[in-house]
PDB file of C-alpha atoms in Angstrom:
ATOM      1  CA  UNK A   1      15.852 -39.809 -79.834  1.00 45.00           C
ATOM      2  CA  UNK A   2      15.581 -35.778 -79.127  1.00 49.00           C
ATOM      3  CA  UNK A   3      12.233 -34.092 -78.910  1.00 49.00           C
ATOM      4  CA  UNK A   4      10.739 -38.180 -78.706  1.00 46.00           C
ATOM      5  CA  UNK A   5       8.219 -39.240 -75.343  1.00 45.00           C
ATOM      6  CA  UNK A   6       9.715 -42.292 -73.571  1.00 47.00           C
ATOM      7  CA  UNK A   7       7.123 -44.241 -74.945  1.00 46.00           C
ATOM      8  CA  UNK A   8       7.553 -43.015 -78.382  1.00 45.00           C
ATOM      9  CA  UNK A   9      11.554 -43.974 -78.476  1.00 46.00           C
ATOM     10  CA  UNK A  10      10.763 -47.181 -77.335  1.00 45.00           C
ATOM     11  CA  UNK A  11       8.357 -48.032 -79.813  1.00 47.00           C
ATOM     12  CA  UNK A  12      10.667 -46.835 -82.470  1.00 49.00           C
ATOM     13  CA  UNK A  13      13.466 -49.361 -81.623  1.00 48.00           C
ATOM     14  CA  UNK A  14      15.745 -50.718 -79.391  1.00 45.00           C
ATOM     15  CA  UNK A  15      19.266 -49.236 -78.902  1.00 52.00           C
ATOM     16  CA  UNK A  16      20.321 -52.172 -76.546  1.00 56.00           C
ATOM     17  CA  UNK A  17      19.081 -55.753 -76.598  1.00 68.00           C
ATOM     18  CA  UNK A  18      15.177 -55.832 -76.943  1.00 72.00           C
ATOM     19  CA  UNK A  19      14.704 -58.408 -73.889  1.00 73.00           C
ATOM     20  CA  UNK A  20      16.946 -55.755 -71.705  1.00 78.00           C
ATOM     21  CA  UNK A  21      15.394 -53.125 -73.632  1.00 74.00           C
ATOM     22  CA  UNK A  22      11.486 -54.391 -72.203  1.00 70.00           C
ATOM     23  CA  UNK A  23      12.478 -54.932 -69.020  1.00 70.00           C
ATOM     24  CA  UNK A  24      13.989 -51.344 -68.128  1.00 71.00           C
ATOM     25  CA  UNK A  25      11.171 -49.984 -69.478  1.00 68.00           C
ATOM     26  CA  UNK A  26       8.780 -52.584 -67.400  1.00 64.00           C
ATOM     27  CA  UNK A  27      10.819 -50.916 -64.456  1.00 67.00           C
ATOM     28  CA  UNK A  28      10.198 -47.313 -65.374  1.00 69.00           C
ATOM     29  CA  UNK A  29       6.257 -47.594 -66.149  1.00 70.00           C
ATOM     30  CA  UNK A  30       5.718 -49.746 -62.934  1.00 70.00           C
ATOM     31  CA  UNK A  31       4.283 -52.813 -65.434  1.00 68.00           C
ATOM     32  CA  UNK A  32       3.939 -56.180 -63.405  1.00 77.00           C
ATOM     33  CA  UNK A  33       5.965 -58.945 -64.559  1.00 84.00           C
ATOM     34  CA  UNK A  34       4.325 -61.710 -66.619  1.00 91.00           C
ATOM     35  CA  UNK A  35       4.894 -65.168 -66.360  1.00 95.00           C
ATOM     36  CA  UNK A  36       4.010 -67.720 -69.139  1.00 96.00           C
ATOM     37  CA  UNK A  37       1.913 -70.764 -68.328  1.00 95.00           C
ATOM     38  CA  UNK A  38       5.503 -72.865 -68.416  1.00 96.00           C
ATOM     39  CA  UNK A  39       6.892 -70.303 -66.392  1.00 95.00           C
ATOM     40  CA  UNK A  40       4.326 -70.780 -63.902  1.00 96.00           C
ATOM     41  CA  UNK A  41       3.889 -74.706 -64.303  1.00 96.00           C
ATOM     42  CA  UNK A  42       6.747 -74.582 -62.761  1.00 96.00           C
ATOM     43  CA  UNK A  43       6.739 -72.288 -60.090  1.00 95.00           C
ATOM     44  CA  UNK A  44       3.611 -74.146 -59.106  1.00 95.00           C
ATOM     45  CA  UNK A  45       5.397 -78.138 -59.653  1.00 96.00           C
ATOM     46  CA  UNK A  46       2.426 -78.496 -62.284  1.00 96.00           C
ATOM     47  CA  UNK A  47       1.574 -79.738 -65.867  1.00 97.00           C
ATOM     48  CA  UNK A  48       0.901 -77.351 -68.107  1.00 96.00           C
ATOM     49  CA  UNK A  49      -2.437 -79.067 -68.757  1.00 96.00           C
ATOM     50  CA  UNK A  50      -3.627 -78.310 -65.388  1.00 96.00           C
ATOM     51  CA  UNK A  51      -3.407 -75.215 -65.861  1.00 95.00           C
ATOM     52  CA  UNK A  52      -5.635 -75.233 -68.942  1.00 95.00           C
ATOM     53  CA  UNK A  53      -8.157 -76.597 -67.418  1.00 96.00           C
ATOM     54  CA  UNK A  54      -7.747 -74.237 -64.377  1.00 95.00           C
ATOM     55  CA  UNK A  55      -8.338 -71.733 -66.365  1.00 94.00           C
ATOM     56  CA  UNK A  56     -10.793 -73.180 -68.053  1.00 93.00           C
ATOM     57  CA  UNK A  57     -12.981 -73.559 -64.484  1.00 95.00           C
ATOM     58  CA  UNK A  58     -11.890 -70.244 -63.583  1.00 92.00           C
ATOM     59  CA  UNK A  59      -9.945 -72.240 -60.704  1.00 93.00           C
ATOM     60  CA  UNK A  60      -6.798 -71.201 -61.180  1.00 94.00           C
ATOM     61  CA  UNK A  61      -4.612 -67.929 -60.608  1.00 96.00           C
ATOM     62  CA  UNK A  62      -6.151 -65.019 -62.649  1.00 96.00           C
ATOM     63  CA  UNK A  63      -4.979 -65.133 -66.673  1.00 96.00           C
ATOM     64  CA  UNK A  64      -4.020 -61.801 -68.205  1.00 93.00           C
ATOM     65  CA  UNK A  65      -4.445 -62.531 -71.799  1.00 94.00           C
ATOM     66  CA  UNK A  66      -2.544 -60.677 -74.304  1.00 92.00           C
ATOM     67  CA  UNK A  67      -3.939 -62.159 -77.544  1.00 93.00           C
ATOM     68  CA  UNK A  68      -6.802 -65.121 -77.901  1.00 94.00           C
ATOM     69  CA  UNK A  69      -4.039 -67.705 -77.433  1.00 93.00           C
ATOM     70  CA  UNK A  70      -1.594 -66.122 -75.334  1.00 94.00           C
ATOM     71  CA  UNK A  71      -1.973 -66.245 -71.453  1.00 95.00           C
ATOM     72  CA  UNK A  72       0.119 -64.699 -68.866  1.00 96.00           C
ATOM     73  CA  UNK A  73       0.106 -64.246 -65.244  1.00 97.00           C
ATOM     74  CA  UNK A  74       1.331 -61.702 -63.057  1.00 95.00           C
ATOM     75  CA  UNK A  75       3.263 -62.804 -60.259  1.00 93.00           C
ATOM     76  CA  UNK A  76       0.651 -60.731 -57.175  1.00 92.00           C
ATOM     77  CA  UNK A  77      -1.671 -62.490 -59.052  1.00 95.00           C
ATOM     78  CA  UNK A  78      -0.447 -66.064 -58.456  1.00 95.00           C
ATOM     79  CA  UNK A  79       0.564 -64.917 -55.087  1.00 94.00           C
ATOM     80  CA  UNK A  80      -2.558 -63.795 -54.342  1.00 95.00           C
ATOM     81  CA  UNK A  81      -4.272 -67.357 -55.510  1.00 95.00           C
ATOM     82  CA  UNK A  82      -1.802 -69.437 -53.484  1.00 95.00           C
ATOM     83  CA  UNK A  83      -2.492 -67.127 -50.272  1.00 95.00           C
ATOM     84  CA  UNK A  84      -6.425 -67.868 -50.870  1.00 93.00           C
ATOM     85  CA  UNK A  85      -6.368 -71.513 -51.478  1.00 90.00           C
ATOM     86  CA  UNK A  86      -4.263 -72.094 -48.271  1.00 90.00           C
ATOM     87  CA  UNK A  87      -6.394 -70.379 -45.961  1.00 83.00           C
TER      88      UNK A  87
END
């Protein structure tokens, strides 16, 4: 990986398990963590249904969306919500 940006030897392959491999690197660029909608079903003690239609209505914690058909959340994010809707 000599003479390679970080970004660049990451992108080229992992050396070490690719879940282990994403997650240092999450660490060293400072990305938030993403939670899937199961993930944060739940955290939340919801269907995952309700959170369709939450986002849906725009009701529900914010939706980072990585493709059409793949929603995550970031974990300030749902924080964030849950601090709002109790006050």
């Amino acid at each position: 990986m000599k003479g390679r940006s970080g970004a660049q030897a990451l992108m080229s392959g992992p050396s070490i398990g690719g879940q282990e491999l994403i997650m240092k690197a999450a660490a060293v660029l400072d990305v938030p963590e993403l939670l899937t909608t199961a993930e944060v079903s739940a955290l939340l003690k919801v269907n995952r249904s309700t959170l369709s239609r939450w986002r849906s209505a725009g009701a529900g914690p914010r939706v980072t969306w990585l493709t059409a058909n793949i929603p995550r959340y970031q974990r300030d994010d749902i924080i964030e919500w849950l601090r709002q809707a109790s006050a």
